mmCIF file of C-alpha atoms in Angstrom:
data_model
loop_
_atom_site.group_PDB
_atom_site.id
_atom_site.type_symbol
_atom_site.label_atom_id
_atom_site.label_comp_id
_atom_site.label_asym_id
_atom_site.label_seq_id
_atom_site.Cartn_x
_atom_site.Cartn_y
_atom_site.Cartn_z
ATOM 1 C CA MET A 24 92.123 75.410 95.669
ATOM 2 C CA THR A 25 94.551 73.544 96.174
ATOM 3 C CA PRO A 26 98.668 74.722 96.986
ATOM 4 C CA GLU A 27 99.237 73.006 92.815
ATOM 5 C CA GLU A 28 97.326 75.691 91.538
ATOM 6 C CA LEU A 29 97.363 78.686 93.936
ATOM 7 C CA ALA A 30 101.352 78.081 92.667
ATOM 8 C CA ALA A 31 99.661 77.588 89.600
ATOM 9 C CA ARG A 32 98.326 80.650 89.456
ATOM 10 C CA LEU A 33 101.267 83.114 91.119
ATOM 11 C CA ALA A 34 103.648 81.466 88.309
ATOM 12 C CA GLY A 35 100.947 83.284 85.719
ATOM 13 C CA VAL A 36 100.827 86.477 88.064
ATOM 14 C CA ARG A 37 105.038 86.565 88.008
ATOM 15 C CA GLU A 38 105.296 86.285 84.040
ATOM 16 C CA ARG A 39 102.046 88.518 83.434
ATOM 17 C CA LEU A 40 103.814 90.829 85.425
ATOM 18 C CA ALA A 41 107.432 90.573 83.280
ATOM 19 C CA GLU A 42 106.215 91.173 80.262
ATOM 20 C CA ALA A 43 104.442 93.966 81.412
ATOM 21 C CA CYS A 44 107.719 95.441 82.688
ATOM 22 C CA THR A 45 109.262 94.527 79.604
ATOM 23 C CA ALA A 46 106.505 95.614 77.165
ATOM 24 C CA ASN A 47 107.143 99.273 79.016
ATOM 25 C CA GLY A 48 111.020 99.293 79.311
ATOM 26 C CA ARG A 49 111.734 98.726 83.461
ATOM 27 C CA ARG A 50 112.877 95.749 84.642
ATOM 28 C CA PRO A 51 110.493 93.350 87.285
ATOM 29 C CA GLU A 52 112.240 94.293 89.851
ATOM 30 C CA ASP A 53 111.296 96.726 90.357
ATOM 31 C CA VAL A 54 107.271 96.730 90.238
ATOM 32 C CA LEU A 55 106.588 95.024 94.539
ATOM 33 C CA LEU A 56 104.087 91.884 94.247
ATOM 34 C CA VAL A 57 101.641 92.698 96.718
ATOM 35 C CA ALA A 58 99.623 89.278 96.794
ATOM 36 C CA VAL A 59 95.688 90.702 98.070
ATOM 37 C CA SER A 60 95.193 88.458 100.458
ATOM 38 C CA LYS A 61 91.271 89.889 102.284
ATOM 39 C CA PHE A 62 89.739 87.162 103.407
ATOM 40 C CA GLN A 63 91.202 84.620 102.310
ATOM 41 C CA PRO A 64 92.337 81.478 105.058
ATOM 42 C CA ALA A 65 95.444 81.297 106.399
ATOM 43 C CA GLU A 66 96.494 77.855 104.895
ATOM 44 C CA ALA A 67 96.389 79.659 101.402
ATOM 45 C CA VAL A 68 98.375 82.736 102.635
ATOM 46 C CA ALA A 69 101.419 79.406 104.034
ATOM 47 C CA ALA A 70 100.588 77.584 100.725
ATOM 48 C CA VAL A 71 101.433 81.386 98.786
ATOM 49 C CA ALA A 72 104.373 81.636 100.809
ATOM 50 C CA ALA A 73 105.813 79.034 99.962
ATOM 51 C CA ASP A 74 106.086 79.515 96.896
ATOM 52 C CA GLY A 75 108.732 82.650 97.371
ATOM 53 C CA GLN A 76 106.402 85.430 97.680
ATOM 54 C CA ARG A 77 107.097 87.658 100.384
ATOM 55 C CA ASP A 78 104.467 90.549 100.722
ATOM 56 C CA PHE A 79 100.911 90.439 101.306
ATOM 57 C CA GLY A 80 97.842 93.320 101.910
ATOM 58 C CA GLU A 81 94.982 93.144 104.087
ATOM 59 C CA ASN A 82 92.377 95.472 104.296
ATOM 60 C CA TYR A 83 91.553 95.174 107.500
ATOM 61 C CA VAL A 84 92.891 95.310 110.922
ATOM 62 C CA GLN A 85 91.834 92.850 112.689
ATOM 63 C CA GLU A 86 91.959 90.282 110.260
ATOM 64 C CA ALA A 87 95.416 90.911 109.757
ATOM 65 C CA LEU A 88 96.626 91.266 113.290
ATOM 66 C CA GLU A 89 94.675 87.502 113.012
ATOM 67 C CA LYS A 90 95.944 85.901 110.385
ATOM 68 C CA ARG A 91 99.495 87.113 111.547
ATOM 69 C CA ALA A 92 98.706 85.166 114.835
ATOM 70 C CA GLU A 93 97.637 82.459 113.336
ATOM 71 C CA LEU A 94 100.961 81.998 111.189
ATOM 72 C CA ALA A 95 103.178 83.308 113.590
ATOM 73 C CA ALA A 96 104.374 79.384 114.595
ATOM 74 C CA ASP A 97 105.157 78.464 110.801
ATOM 75 C CA PRO A 98 108.485 78.264 109.264
ATOM 76 C CA VAL A 99 107.960 79.488 105.359
ATOM 77 C CA ALA A 100 103.994 82.525 106.691
ATOM 78 C CA ARG A 101 106.280 83.538 110.199
ATOM 79 C CA ASP A 102 108.862 85.984 108.907
ATOM 80 C CA LEU A 103 105.782 87.601 105.960
ATOM 81 C CA ARG A 104 106.134 91.544 104.389
ATOM 82 C CA TRP A 105 102.345 92.821 106.278
ATOM 83 C CA HIS A 106 100.627 95.533 103.754
ATOM 84 C CA LEU A 107 97.993 98.061 105.031
ATOM 85 C CA ILE A 108 95.301 98.183 101.630
ATOM 86 C CA GLY A 109 92.597 99.529 103.617
ATOM 87 C CA HIS A 110 91.114 101.967 105.006
ATOM 88 C CA VAL A 111 92.291 103.034 108.925
ATOM 89 C CA GLN A 112 90.245 105.047 111.210
ATOM 90 C CA SER A 113 91.538 107.796 113.823
ATOM 91 C CA ARG A 114 90.369 105.133 116.660
ATOM 92 C CA LYS A 115 92.799 101.663 115.377
ATOM 93 C CA ALA A 116 95.778 103.803 114.447
ATOM 94 C CA ALA A 117 97.518 101.991 117.559
ATOM 95 C CA GLN A 118 96.872 98.826 116.729
ATOM 96 C CA VAL A 119 98.242 99.880 113.249
ATOM 97 C CA ALA A 120 101.321 102.618 114.222
ATOM 98 C CA GLY A 121 104.547 100.237 114.409
ATOM 99 C CA ALA A 122 102.547 96.309 113.274
ATOM 100 C CA PHE A 123 102.918 97.066 108.884
ATOM 101 C CA VAL A 124 105.367 97.258 106.123
ATOM 102 C CA LEU A 125 103.998 100.123 104.831
ATOM 103 C CA ILE A 126 100.455 101.183 105.219
ATOM 104 C CA HIS A 127 98.686 103.075 101.843
ATOM 105 C CA THR A 128 96.050 104.434 103.223
ATOM 106 C CA LEU A 129 97.066 107.469 105.335
ATOM 107 C CA ASP A 130 94.434 110.289 104.220
ATOM 108 C CA SER A 131 93.454 113.353 107.044
ATOM 109 C CA VAL A 132 95.678 115.182 109.801
ATOM 110 C CA LYS A 133 93.330 113.347 111.719
ATOM 111 C CA LEU A 134 94.851 110.043 111.289
ATOM 112 C CA ALA A 135 98.304 110.764 110.544
ATOM 113 C CA ASP A 136 98.426 112.400 114.164
ATOM 114 C CA ALA A 137 97.342 109.395 115.189
ATOM 115 C CA LEU A 138 99.319 107.295 114.661
ATOM 116 C CA GLU A 139 102.336 110.400 114.959
ATOM 117 C CA ARG A 140 101.091 109.660 118.839
ATOM 118 C CA ARG A 141 101.292 106.020 119.330
ATOM 119 C CA LEU A 142 104.690 106.419 117.287
ATOM 120 C CA ALA A 143 106.337 108.879 119.941
ATOM 121 C CA VAL A 144 105.284 106.344 122.317
ATOM 122 C CA THR A 145 107.057 103.489 120.765
ATOM 123 C CA GLY A 146 109.369 104.918 118.706
ATOM 124 C CA ARG A 147 108.947 103.197 115.654
ATOM 125 C CA LEU A 148 109.621 104.871 111.996
ATOM 126 C CA GLN A 149 105.664 104.370 109.716
ATOM 127 C CA PRO A 150 105.956 104.306 106.632
ATOM 128 C CA VAL A 151 103.120 104.696 104.324
ATOM 129 C CA LEU A 152 101.803 106.475 101.466
ATOM 130 C CA MET A 153 99.013 109.153 101.374
ATOM 131 C CA GLU A 154 95.365 107.620 99.437
ATOM 132 C CA ILE A 155 94.301 109.878 96.265
ATOM 133 C CA ASN A 156 91.083 109.945 95.645
ATOM 134 C CA ILE A 157 92.297 110.623 91.805
ATOM 135 C CA GLY A 158 88.554 109.997 90.456
ATOM 136 C CA ALA A 159 87.482 112.788 92.881
ATOM 137 C CA GLU A 160 84.354 110.142 93.996
ATOM 138 C CA PRO A 161 82.245 111.801 97.197
ATOM 139 C CA GLN A 162 81.699 108.189 98.012
ATOM 140 C CA LYS A 163 85.106 107.107 98.564
ATOM 141 C CA ALA A 164 88.265 107.445 100.719
ATOM 142 C CA GLY A 165 91.459 109.334 99.997
ATOM 143 C CA VAL A 166 92.405 112.535 100.469
ATOM 144 C CA MET A 167 90.815 114.602 97.185
ATOM 145 C CA PRO A 168 94.038 115.016 94.421
ATOM 146 C CA GLU A 169 94.706 119.567 95.684
ATOM 147 C CA ALA A 170 94.914 118.788 99.353
ATOM 148 C CA ALA A 171 97.315 116.921 99.230
ATOM 149 C CA GLN A 172 100.054 119.012 99.033
ATOM 150 C CA ALA A 173 98.558 120.079 102.363
ATOM 151 C CA LEU A 174 98.502 116.711 103.694
ATOM 152 C CA GLY A 175 102.132 115.941 102.791
ATOM 153 C CA GLU A 176 103.239 119.122 104.022
ATOM 154 C CA HIS A 177 101.575 118.201 107.378
ATOM 155 C CA VAL A 178 103.386 114.532 107.661
ATOM 156 C CA LEU A 179 107.018 116.246 107.255
ATOM 157 C CA TRP A 180 106.817 119.909 110.114
ATOM 158 C CA ALA A 181 104.584 117.736 112.058
ATOM 159 C CA CYS A 182 105.463 113.349 112.322
ATOM 160 C CA PRO A 183 109.032 113.129 111.887
ATOM 161 C CA HIS A 184 107.778 109.577 112.811
ATOM 162 C CA LEU A 185 106.255 108.842 110.065
ATOM 163 C CA ALA A 186 108.243 108.072 106.398
ATOM 164 C CA LEU A 187 106.277 109.583 102.766
ATOM 165 C CA ARG A 188 106.534 107.302 100.586
ATOM 166 C CA GLY A 189 104.723 108.047 97.611
ATOM 167 C CA LEU A 190 101.083 107.588 96.665
ATOM 168 C CA MET A 191 98.334 105.139 96.398
ATOM 169 C CA CYS A 192 94.719 105.527 94.287
ATOM 170 C CA LEU A 193 92.025 103.342 94.084
ATOM 171 C CA PRO A 194 90.561 104.529 89.845
ATOM 172 C CA PRO A 195 87.321 104.668 89.177
ATOM 173 C CA VAL A 196 86.726 102.013 87.160
ATOM 174 C CA PHE A 197 87.037 98.762 88.620
ATOM 175 C CA ASP A 198 88.526 95.709 86.968
ATOM 176 C CA ALA A 199 88.411 97.629 83.644
ATOM 177 C CA GLY A 200 91.676 96.765 82.269
ATOM 178 C CA GLU A 201 92.900 100.195 79.554
ATOM 179 C CA ALA A 202 89.890 102.618 81.298
ATOM 180 C CA ALA A 203 92.125 102.501 84.735
ATOM 181 C CA ARG A 204 95.281 103.955 83.175
ATOM 182 C CA PRO A 205 94.384 107.629 82.973
ATOM 183 C CA TYR A 206 93.669 107.916 86.707
ATOM 184 C CA PHE A 207 97.333 105.912 86.839
ATOM 185 C CA ALA A 208 98.955 108.595 84.659
ATOM 186 C CA ARG A 209 96.825 111.491 86.869
ATOM 187 C CA LEU A 210 98.626 109.750 90.330
ATOM 188 C CA ARG A 211 101.655 109.446 88.423
ATOM 189 C CA ARG A 212 102.120 113.499 87.039
ATOM 190 C CA LEU A 213 100.323 114.203 90.861
ATOM 191 C CA GLY A 214 103.263 112.312 91.964
ATOM 192 C CA GLU A 215 105.998 114.017 90.192
ATOM 193 C CA ASP A 216 104.706 117.394 91.086
ATOM 194 C CA LEU A 217 104.053 116.518 95.054
ATOM 195 C CA ARG A 218 108.146 115.893 94.973
ATOM 196 C CA SER A 219 109.842 119.248 93.770
ATOM 197 C CA LYS A 220 106.736 120.813 95.937
ATOM 198 C CA LEU A 221 107.698 118.890 98.797
ATOM 199 C CA GLY A 222 111.186 118.767 98.486
ATOM 200 C CA ILE A 223 111.534 114.090 98.896
ATOM 201 C CA ALA A 224 111.291 111.529 97.259
ATOM 202 C CA MET A 225 108.048 109.751 97.870
ATOM 203 C CA PRO A 226 109.430 106.655 94.670
ATOM 204 C CA GLU A 227 106.180 104.948 95.041
ATOM 205 C CA LEU A 228 103.300 104.795 93.511
ATOM 206 C CA SER A 229 100.549 101.917 94.641
ATOM 207 C CA MET A 230 98.197 101.301 91.634
ATOM 208 C CA GLY A 231 97.130 98.288 89.784
ATOM 209 C CA MET A 232 95.074 94.922 90.466
ATOM 210 C CA SER A 233 93.812 91.541 88.490
ATOM 211 C CA GLY A 234 91.660 93.945 85.692
ATOM 212 C CA ASP A 235 94.370 96.690 84.938
ATOM 213 C CA PHE A 236 98.446 96.156 86.622
ATOM 214 C CA ALA A 237 99.570 96.473 83.243
ATOM 215 C CA GLY A 238 98.582 100.406 82.569
ATOM 216 C CA ALA A 239 99.835 100.482 86.325
ATOM 217 C CA VAL A 240 102.835 99.214 85.393
ATOM 218 C CA ALA A 241 102.399 101.380 81.731
ATOM 219 C CA GLU A 242 102.546 104.307 83.597
ATOM 220 C CA GLY A 243 104.759 104.039 86.552
ATOM 221 C CA ALA A 244 103.240 101.314 89.779
ATOM 222 C CA THR A 245 106.182 100.289 91.834
ATOM 223 C CA ILE A 246 103.896 98.389 93.722
ATOM 224 C CA VAL A 247 100.649 96.126 92.124
ATOM 225 C CA ARG A 248 98.325 94.917 94.249
ATOM 226 C CA ILE A 249 96.660 91.404 93.104
ATOM 227 C CA GLY A 250 94.450 89.273 94.730
ATOM 228 C CA THR A 251 91.828 88.187 92.728
ATOM 229 C CA ASP A 252 94.377 86.046 90.364
ATOM 230 C CA ILE A 253 96.412 84.717 92.148
ATOM 231 C CA PHE A 254 94.081 83.462 95.579
ATOM 232 C CA GLY A 255 90.477 83.208 93.110
ATOM 233 C CA PRO A 256 87.120 84.678 94.045
ATOM 234 C CA ARG A 257 87.508 86.272 97.557
ATOM 235 C CA PRO A 258 84.988 84.194 99.509
ATOM 236 C CA ALA A 259 81.824 86.617 101.595
ATOM 237 C CA LYS A 260 83.623 87.949 104.420
ATOM 238 C CA GLY A 261 82.359 86.486 107.630
ATOM 239 C CA ALA A 262 81.919 82.542 105.066
ATOM 240 C CA ALA A 263 84.039 79.971 105.953
ATOM 241 C CA PRO A 264 86.701 78.336 103.997
ATOM 242 C CA VAL A 265 86.221 76.278 101.029
ATOM 243 C CA ALA A 266 88.281 72.956 101.443
#
């Protein structure tokens, strides 16, 4: 895809996001757009960055680190804000801790402790979101809603180098528009409950992708993660990028 095509797609997403915000009495600047660049070549990221996009989300740790290294010399792309939005294995905590502006997928005490051990050495503070298995699907990652308070309490009491900023979810339905909205509403209500019980602000709700972000915005999303509508269909993992 050419830089001009990417620019047009990004502009279209920004316009639709602004419309969704306005329709729900919200300010567009209060909802952060994270461009999901999973499997996309570094050149595509650089092209989208040239159009002013600063926040990018990656699913895989190694791919994210390699892409960042490739872009390190690019004056437009070297200061981007990178989000980790995929599942993190605790054995990779040393690579992840402090390397991302926000980790969206904290889902266990084991991972929290692994991140904390690394951060205690470096002295850095790592903002995180709890990934909630909002549909209680056994095959998916994420902490079950009923266990979220216990994980939040562990982070507050035992992990001083983790800053719990809010919640994230992937609804059971994919690219299904309004069908996902009840799950977004459920995450919002859980966030409100946890804020009260934990006594912290937790302002962020990371929810909504290309096919359902309007419903997520209506239910209070503060971060939307959009890949396909910006970059087009993702190439298969390991496939050579199309020129």
